[in-house]
Short mmCIF file of C-alpha atoms in Angstrom, two decimals:
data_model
loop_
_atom_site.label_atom_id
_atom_site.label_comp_id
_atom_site.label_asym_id
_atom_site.label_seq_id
_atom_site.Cartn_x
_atom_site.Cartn_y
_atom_site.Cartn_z
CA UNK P 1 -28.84 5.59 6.75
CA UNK P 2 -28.73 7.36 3.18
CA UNK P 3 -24.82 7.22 2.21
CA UNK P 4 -23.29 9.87 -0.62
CA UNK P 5 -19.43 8.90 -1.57
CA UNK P 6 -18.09 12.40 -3.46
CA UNK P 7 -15.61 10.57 -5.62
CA UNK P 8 -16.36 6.74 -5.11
CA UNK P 9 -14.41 5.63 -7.67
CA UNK P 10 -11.52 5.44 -5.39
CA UNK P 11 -9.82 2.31 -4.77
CA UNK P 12 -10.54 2.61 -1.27
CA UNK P 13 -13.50 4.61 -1.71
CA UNK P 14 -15.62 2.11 -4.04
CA UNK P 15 -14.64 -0.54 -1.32
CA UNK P 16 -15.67 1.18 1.34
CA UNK P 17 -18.98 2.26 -0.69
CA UNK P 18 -20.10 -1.83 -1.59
CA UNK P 19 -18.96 -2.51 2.02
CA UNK P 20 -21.57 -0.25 3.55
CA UNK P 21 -24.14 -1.47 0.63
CA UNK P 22 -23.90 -4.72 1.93
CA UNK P 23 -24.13 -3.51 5.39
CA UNK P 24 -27.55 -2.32 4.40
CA UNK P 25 -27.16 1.32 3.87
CA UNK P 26 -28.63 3.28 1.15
CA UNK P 27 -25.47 4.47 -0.80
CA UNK P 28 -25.06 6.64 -3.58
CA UNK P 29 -22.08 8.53 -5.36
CA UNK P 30 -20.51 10.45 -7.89
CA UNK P 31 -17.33 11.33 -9.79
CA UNK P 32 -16.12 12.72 -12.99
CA UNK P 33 -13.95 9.47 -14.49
CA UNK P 34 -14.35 5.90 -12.77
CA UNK P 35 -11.65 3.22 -14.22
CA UNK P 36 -11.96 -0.38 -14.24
CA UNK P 37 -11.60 -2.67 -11.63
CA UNK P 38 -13.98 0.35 -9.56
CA UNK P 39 -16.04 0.62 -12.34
CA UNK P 40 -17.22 -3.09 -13.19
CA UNK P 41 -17.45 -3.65 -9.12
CA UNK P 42 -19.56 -0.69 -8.33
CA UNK P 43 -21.73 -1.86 -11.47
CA UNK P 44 -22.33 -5.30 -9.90
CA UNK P 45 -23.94 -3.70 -7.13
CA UNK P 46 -25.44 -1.38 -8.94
CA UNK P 47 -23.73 1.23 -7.21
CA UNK P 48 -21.72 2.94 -10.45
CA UNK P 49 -23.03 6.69 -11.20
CA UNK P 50 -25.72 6.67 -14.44
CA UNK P 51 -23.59 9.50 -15.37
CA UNK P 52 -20.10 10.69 -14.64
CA UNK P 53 -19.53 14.16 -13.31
CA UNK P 54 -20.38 16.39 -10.15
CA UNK P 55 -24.17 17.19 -9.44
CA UNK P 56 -25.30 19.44 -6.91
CA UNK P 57 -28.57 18.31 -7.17
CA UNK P 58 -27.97 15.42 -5.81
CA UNK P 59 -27.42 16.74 -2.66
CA UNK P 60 -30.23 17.15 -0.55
CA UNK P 61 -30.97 17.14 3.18
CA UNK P 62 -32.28 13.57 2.70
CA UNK P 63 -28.20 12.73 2.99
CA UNK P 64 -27.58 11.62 6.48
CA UNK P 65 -23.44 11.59 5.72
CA UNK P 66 -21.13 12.73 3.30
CA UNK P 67 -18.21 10.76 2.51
CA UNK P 68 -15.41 12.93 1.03
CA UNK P 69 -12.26 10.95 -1.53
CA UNK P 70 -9.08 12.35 -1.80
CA UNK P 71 -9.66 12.79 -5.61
CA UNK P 72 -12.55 15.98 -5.14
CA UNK P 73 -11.16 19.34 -4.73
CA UNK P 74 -12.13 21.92 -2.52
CA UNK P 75 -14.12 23.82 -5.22
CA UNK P 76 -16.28 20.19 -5.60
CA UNK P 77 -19.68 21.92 -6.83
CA UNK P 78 -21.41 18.95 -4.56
CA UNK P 79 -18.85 19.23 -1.75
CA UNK P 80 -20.08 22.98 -1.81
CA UNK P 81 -23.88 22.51 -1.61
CA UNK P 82 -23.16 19.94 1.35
CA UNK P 83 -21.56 22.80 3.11
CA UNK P 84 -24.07 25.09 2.71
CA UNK P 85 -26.67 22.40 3.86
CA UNK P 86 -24.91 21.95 6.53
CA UNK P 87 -24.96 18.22 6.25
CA UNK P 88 -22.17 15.76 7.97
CA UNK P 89 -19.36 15.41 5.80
CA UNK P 90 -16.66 13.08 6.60
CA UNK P 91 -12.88 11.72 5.31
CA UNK P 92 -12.63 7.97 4.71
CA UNK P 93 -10.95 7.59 7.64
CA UNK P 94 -13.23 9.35 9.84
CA UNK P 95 -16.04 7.24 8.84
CA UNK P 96 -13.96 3.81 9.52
CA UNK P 97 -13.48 5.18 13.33
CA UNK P 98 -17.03 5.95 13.37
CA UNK P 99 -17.84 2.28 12.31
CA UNK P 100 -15.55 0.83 14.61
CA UNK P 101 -15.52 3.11 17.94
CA UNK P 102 -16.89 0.20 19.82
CA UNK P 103 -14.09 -2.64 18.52
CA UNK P 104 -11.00 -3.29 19.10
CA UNK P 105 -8.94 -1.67 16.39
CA UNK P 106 -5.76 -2.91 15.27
CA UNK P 107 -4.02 -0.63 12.91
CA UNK P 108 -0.92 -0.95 11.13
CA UNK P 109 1.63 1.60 9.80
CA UNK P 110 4.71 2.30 8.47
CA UNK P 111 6.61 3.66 4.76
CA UNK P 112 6.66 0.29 3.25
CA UNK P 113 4.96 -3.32 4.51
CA UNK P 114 1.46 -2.12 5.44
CA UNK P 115 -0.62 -3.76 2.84
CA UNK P 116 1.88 -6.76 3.18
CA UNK P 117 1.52 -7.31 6.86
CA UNK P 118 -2.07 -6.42 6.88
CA UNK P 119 -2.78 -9.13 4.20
CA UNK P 120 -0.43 -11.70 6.09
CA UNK P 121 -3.30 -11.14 9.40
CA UNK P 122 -5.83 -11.42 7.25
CA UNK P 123 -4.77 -14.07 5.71
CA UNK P 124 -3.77 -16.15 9.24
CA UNK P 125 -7.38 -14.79 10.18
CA UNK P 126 -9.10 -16.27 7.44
CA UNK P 127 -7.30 -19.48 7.46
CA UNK P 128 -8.34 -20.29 11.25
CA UNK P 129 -12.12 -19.04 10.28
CA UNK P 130 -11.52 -16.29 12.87
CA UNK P 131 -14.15 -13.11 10.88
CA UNK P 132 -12.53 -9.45 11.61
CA UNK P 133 -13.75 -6.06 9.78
CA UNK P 134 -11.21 -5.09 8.23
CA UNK P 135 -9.83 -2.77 5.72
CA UNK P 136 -6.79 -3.03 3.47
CA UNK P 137 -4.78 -1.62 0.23
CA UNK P 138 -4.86 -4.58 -1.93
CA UNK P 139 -7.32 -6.95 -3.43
CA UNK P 140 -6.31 -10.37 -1.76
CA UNK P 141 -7.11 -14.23 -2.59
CA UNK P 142 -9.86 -15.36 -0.91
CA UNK P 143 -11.46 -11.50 0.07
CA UNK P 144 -13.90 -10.35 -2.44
CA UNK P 145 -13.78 -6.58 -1.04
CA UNK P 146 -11.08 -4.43 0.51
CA UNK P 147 -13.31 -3.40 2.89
CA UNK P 148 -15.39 -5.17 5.47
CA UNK P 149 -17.74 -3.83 8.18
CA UNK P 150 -20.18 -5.26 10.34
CA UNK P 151 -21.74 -4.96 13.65
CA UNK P 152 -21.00 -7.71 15.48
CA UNK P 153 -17.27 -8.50 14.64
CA UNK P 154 -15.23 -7.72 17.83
CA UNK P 155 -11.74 -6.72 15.89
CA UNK P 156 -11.00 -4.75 13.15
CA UNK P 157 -8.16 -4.47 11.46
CA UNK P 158 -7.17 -1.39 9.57
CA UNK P 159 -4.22 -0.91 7.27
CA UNK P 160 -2.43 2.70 8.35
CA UNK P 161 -1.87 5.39 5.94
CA UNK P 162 -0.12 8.37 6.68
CA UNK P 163 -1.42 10.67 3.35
CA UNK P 164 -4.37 13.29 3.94
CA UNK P 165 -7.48 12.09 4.75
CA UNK P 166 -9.76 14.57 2.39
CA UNK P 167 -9.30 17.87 0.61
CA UNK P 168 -10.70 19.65 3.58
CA UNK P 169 -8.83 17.56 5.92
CA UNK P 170 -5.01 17.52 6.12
CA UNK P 171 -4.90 15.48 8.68
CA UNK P 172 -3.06 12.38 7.77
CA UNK P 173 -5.10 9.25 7.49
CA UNK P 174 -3.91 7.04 10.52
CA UNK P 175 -3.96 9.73 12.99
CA UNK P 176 -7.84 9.67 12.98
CA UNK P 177 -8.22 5.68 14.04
CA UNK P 178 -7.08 5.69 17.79
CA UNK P 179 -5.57 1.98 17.72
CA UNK P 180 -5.71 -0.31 20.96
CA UNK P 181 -2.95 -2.77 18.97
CA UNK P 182 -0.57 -0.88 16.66
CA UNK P 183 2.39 -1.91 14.32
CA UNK P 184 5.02 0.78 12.74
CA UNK P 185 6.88 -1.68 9.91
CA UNK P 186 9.11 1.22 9.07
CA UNK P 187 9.88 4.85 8.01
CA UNK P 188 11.48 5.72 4.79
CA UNK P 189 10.76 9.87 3.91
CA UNK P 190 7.94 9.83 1.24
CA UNK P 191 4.97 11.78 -0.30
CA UNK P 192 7.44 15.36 -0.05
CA UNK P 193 4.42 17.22 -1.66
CA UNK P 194 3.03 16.98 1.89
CA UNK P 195 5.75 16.39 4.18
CA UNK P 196 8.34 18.57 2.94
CA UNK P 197 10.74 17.12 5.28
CA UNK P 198 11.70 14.45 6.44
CA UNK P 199 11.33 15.51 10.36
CA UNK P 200 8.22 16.57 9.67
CA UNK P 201 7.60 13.47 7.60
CA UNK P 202 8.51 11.36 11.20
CA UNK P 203 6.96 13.53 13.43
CA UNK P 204 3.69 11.73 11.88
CA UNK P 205 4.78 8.75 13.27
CA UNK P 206 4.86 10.16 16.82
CA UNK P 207 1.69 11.77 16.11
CA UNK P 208 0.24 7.86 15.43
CA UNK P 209 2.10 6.60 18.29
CA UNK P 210 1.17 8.99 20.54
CA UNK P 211 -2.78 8.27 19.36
CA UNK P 212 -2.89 4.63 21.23
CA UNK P 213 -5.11 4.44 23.75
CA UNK P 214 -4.21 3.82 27.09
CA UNK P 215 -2.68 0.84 27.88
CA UNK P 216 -2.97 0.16 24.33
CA UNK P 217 -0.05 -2.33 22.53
CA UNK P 218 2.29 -1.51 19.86
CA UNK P 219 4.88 -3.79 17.83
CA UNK P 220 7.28 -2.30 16.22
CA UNK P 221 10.44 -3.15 13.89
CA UNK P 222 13.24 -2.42 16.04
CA UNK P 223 15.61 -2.76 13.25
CA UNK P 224 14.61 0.52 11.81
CA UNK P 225 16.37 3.12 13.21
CA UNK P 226 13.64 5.61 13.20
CA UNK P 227 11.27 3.54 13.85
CA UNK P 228 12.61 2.37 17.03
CA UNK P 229 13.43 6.07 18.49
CA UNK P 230 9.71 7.13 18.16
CA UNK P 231 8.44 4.02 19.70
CA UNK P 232 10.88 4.55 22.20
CA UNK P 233 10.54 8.24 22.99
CA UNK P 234 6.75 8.24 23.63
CA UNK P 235 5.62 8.46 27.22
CA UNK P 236 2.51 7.11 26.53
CA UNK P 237 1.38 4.37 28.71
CA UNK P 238 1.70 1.87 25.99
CA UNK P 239 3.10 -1.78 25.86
CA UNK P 240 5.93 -1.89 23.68
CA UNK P 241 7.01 -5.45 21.61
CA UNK P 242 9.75 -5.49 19.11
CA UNK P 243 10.28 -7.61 16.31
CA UNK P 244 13.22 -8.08 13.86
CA UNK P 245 14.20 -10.31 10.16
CA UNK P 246 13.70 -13.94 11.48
CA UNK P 247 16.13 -16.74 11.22
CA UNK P 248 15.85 -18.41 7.51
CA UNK P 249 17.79 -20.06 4.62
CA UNK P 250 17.43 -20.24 0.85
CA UNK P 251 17.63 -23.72 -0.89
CA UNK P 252 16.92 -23.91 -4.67
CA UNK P 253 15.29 -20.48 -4.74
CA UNK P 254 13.28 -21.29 -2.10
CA UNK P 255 13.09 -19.28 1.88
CA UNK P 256 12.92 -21.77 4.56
CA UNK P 257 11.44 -19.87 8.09
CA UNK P 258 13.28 -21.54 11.30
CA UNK P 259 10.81 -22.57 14.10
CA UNK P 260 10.89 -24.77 16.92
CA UNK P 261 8.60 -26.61 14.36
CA UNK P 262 11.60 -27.23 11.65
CA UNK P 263 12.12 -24.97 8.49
CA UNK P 264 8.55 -24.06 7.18
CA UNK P 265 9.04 -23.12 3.08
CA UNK P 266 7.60 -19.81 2.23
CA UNK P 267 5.80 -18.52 -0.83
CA UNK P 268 7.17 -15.43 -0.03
CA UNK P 269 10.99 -14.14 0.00
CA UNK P 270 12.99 -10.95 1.39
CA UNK P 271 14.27 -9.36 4.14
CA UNK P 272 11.52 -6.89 4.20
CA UNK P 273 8.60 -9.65 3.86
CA UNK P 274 10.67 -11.68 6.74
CA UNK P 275 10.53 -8.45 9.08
CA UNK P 276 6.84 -8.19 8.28
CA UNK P 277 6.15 -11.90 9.27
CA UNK P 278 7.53 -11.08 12.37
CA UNK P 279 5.49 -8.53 12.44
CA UNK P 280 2.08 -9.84 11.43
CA UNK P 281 2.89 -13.15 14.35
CA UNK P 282 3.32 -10.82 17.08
CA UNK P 283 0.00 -8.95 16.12
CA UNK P 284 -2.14 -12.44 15.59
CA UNK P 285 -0.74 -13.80 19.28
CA UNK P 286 -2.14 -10.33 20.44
CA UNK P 287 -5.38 -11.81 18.65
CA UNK P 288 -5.64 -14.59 19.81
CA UNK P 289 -3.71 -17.02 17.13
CA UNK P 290 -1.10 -19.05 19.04
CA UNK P 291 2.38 -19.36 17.29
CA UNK P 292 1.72 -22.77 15.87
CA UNK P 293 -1.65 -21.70 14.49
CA UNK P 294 0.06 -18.66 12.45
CA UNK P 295 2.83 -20.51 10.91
CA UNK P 296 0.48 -23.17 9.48
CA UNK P 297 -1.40 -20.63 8.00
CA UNK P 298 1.29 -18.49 6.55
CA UNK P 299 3.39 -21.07 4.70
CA UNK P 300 0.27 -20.52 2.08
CA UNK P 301 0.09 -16.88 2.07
CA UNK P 302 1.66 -15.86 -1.54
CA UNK P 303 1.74 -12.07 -1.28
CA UNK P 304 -0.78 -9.13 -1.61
CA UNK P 305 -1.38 -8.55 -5.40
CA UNK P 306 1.68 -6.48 -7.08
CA UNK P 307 4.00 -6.80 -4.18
CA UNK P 308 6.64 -8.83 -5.49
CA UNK P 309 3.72 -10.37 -7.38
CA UNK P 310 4.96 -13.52 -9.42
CA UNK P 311 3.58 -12.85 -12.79
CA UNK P 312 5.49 -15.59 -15.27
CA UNK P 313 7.93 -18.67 -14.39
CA UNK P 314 9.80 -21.10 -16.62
CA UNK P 315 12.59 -23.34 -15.43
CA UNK P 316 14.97 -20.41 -16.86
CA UNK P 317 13.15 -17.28 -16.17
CA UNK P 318 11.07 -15.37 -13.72
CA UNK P 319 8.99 -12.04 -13.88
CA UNK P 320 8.09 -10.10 -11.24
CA UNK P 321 5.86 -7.07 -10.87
CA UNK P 322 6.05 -5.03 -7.46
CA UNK P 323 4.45 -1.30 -6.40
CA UNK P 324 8.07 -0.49 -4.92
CA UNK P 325 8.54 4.04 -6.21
CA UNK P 326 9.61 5.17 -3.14
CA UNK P 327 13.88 4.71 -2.79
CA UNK P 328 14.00 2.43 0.58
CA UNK P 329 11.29 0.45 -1.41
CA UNK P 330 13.03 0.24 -4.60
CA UNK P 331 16.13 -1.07 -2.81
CA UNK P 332 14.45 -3.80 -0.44
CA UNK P 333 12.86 -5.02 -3.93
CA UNK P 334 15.90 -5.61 -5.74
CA UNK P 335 18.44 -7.15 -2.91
CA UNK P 336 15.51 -9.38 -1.90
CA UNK P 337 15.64 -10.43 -5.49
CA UNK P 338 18.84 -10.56 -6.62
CA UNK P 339 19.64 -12.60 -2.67
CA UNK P 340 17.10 -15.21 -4.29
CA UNK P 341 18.23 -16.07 -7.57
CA UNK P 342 22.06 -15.10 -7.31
CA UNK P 343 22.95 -17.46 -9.35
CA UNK P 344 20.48 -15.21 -12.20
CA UNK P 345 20.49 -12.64 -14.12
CA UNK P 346 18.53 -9.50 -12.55
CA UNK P 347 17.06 -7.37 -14.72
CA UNK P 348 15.34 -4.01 -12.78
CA UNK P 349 13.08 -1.52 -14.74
CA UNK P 350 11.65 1.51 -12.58
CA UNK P 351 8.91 3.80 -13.25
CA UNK P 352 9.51 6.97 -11.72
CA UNK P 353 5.58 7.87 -11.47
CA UNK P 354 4.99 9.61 -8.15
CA UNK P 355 5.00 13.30 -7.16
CA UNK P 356 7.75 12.52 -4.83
CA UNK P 357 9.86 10.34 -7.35
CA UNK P 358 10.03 13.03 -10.51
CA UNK P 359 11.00 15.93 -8.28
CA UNK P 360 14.07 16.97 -8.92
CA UNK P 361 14.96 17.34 -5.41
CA UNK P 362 14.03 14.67 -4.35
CA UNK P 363 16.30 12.37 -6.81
CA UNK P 364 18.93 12.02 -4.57
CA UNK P 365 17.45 10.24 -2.53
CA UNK P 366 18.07 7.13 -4.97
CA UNK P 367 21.49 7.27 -4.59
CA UNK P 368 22.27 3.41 -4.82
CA UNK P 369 18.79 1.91 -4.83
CA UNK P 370 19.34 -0.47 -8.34
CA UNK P 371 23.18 -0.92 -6.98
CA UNK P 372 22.08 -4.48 -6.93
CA UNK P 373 20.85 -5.26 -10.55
CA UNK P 374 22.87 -6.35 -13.19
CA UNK P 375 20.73 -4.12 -15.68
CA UNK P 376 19.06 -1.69 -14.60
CA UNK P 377 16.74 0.09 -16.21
CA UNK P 378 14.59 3.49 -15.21
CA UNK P 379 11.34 4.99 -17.36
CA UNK P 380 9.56 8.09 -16.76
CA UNK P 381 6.85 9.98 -18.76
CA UNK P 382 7.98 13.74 -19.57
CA UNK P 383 4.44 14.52 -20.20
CA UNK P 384 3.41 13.02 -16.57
CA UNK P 385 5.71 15.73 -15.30
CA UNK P 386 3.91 18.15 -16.47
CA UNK P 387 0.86 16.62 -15.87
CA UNK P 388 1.80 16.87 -12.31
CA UNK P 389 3.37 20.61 -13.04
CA UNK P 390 6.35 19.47 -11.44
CA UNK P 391 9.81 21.65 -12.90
CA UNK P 392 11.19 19.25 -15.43
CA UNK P 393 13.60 16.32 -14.71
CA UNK P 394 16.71 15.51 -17.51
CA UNK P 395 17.69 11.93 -18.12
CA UNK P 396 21.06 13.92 -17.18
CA UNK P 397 19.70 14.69 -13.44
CA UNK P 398 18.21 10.97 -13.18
CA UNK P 399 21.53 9.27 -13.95
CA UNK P 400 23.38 10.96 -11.63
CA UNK P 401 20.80 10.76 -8.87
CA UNK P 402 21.11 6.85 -9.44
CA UNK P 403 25.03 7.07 -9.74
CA UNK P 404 25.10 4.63 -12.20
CA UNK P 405 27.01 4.64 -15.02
CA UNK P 406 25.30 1.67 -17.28
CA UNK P 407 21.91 3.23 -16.19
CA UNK P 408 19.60 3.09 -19.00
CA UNK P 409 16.98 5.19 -19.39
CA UNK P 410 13.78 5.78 -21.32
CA UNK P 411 10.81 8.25 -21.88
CA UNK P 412 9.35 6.38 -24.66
CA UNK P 413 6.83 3.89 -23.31
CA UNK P 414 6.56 2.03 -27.20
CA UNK P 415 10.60 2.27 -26.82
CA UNK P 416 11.03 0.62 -23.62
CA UNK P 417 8.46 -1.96 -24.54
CA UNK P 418 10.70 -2.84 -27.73
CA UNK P 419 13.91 -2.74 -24.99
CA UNK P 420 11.84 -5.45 -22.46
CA UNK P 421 10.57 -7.78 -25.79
CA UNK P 422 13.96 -7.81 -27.10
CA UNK P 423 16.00 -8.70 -23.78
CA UNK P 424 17.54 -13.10 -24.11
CA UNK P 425 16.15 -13.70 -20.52
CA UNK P 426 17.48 -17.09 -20.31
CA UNK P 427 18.56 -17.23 -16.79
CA UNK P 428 17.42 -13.84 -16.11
CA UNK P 429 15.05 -12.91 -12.99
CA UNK P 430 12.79 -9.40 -14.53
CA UNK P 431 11.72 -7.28 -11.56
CA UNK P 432 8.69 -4.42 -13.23
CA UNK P 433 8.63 -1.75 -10.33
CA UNK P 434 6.14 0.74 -10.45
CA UNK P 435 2.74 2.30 -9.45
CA UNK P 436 1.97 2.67 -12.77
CA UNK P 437 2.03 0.81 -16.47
CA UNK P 438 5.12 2.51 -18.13
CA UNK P 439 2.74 4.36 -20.43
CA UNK P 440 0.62 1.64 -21.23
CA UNK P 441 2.57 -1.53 -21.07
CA UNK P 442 0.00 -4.74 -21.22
CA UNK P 443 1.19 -7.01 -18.30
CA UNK P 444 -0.84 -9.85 -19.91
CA UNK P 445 1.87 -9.37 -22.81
CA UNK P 446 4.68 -9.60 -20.42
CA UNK P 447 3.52 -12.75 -19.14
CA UNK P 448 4.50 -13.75 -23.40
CA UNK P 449 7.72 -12.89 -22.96
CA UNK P 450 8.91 -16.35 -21.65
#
């Protein structure tokens, strides 16, 4: 099968394009900028573009698919030739169902824990030797792809994302899979330049839940209030299993997990993370891992890379970096924090970065979300407003969105760099949230500070 990716650069794209390489396809692609890690991976499979940019030419009715990223636009000059050839063009998603029609797919969704509890199965998976396709949001230890398909696995396991699945499809993302074994972690409102509100954002939800096929299973958090009512509404004839924070204590800095076992120490730490443990068990038993079996694997799972990603330790001092924008996020982060080293200093810095997070509107909806720093610090890029021709946002509108008094704020990334070098952080646990680099800060050099 000859393979053409319109935008592989993608993070999930450029995964999904070496996945199919390896499968044997022919693959090609294009795209107009391709940044590093895509660009040095699709080079060692000699899969990067000879040239960046759009080319018609290239598409010919020797293409037996098109696979369309999120990052073309409707007017894509080789998105419009494929039209006019009339060749098969599908979204990302799309093309995973088509891979998979004939597995069992387990898909999980949810605002916040996805890539976490996806990870944690994969993880348990790969720990017991037990091979799954699979497809997740993070590059994890041990997985040299983010995407893995084959033809005789029997499971695959798909993480579930609710933004549109191509410019020509609006659809979201995780209403395309059709899931025998489902998980919904949580639902906080996000990505408003979509969903502009929040009912409509949680209708989505129903949408997914309602997608299960029948007698299909789905886990959910039942300590999420919205959560809970759309599991709970649908009429589908669907098995329902709840989960909720397991029992644990912290010693020393440490999270001890209670089983019938004893207290198994965890790498990782949180409320959230707990609730998505519970989570990820309940989907392995469904897979055949027995209880026993998942908690000797998970004791060494250490987190999906920049989720409360440890990135520098000393007996005095700890730095963490985490993808937390989105307010429910931004608040789980920091409590789960500031509940492990209490006896620390927390110091919180927040890039607001997303289309959601530097409208003006939408502000608000941080009302309390750093409440549980001792400093707190928030940095946003005027310019990437208008970059994202969003009406501009004062430092005046973002402290009183955060109703925080000592809030300190900064639009100068060489400024706030100077503010994080110059910080005593004896005794001091640094949490860098963001799903960006605060203009261009060099984690590497972070990693100096202690």
């Amino acid at each position: 099968m000859n393979i053409h990716f319109i935008a592989i650069g993608g993070s999930a794209m450029h995964n999904l394009a070496i996945a199919l390489h390896q499968k044997g396809y022919q693959v090609s692609g294009s795209d107009d900028t391709i940044h590093d890690p895509s660009k040095s991976r699709l080079a060692k499979y000699d899969l990067l573009p000879s040239q960046f940019g759009w080319f018609p030419e290239k598409i010919t009715t020797n293409l037996d698919v098109i696979i369309l990223g999120m990052h073309a636009k409707k007017d894509n000059p080789e998105l419009l030739k494929a039209q006019e050839l009339g060749l098969k063009i599908y979204s990302y998603p799309e093309f995973l169902y088509e891979q998979s029609k004939d597995k069992t797919r387990v898909v999980i969704g949810g605002s916040h824990g996805k890539t976490t509890i996806t990870s944690m199965i994969l993880h348990v998976l790969n720990y017991h030797d037990r091979t799954v396709d699979y497809m997740v949001g993070a590059q994890l230890e041990g997985f040299e792809t983010m995407v893995h398909l084959t033809e005789e696995n029997e499971f695959i396991v798909l993480e579930g994302d609710e933004y549109l699945s191509s410019p020509i499809d609006r659809r979201p993302k995780f209403h395309l899979y059709k899931p025998n074994i489902a998980l919904l972690s949580g639902i906080a409102w996000d990505h408003i330049n979509v969903f502009p509100t929040f009912e409509n954002y949680v209708e989505q939800f129903s949408i997914f839940t309602d997608s299960l096929t029948n007698g299909g299973i789905i886990v959910y958090n039942e300590e999420d209030v919205a959560v809970k009512r759309v599991v709970e509404e649908s009429i589908r004839p669907i098995k329902k299993y709840t989960y909720s924070t397991p029992k644990h204590s912290i010693k020393n800095g440490i999270t001890f997990l209670e089983t019938p076992e004893g207290n198994l120490p965890l790498e990782i730490f949180g409320n959230h993370n707990l609730q998505n443990l519970a989570g990820a068990k309940w989907i392995c038993q469904h897979m055949g891992i027995d209880e026993d079996d998942f908690y000797e694997a998970i004791v060494s799972f250490k987190g999906a890379s920049k989720r409360l990603e440890k990135i520098a330790e000393n007996n005095s001092t700890v730095v963490f970096k985490d993808f937390a924008h989105s307010p429910s996020k931004v608040e789980a982060t920091t409590t789960a924090v500031n509940n492990q080293y209490v006896n620390r200093t927390l110091l919180a810095c927040l890039e607001l970065h997303t289309y959601s997070s530097l409208n003006a509107e939408f502000l608000a909806e941080y009302k309390g979300a750093l409440d549980n720093a001792d400093k707190a610090v928030v940095f946003y890029s005027p310019h990437a407003v208008k970059i994202k021709q969003l009406e501009e946002v004062t430092q005046q509108q973002i402290a009183e969105a955060f109703e925080r008094d000592d809030l300190i704020i900064y639009t100068n990334p060489q400024e706030f760099k100077e503010f994080l070098f110059n910080q005593d952080l004896d005794d001091t646990a640094v949490l860098l949230m963001s799903s960006g680099n605060y203009g261009g800060l060099d984690f590497n050099e972070v990693k100096k500070l202690i």
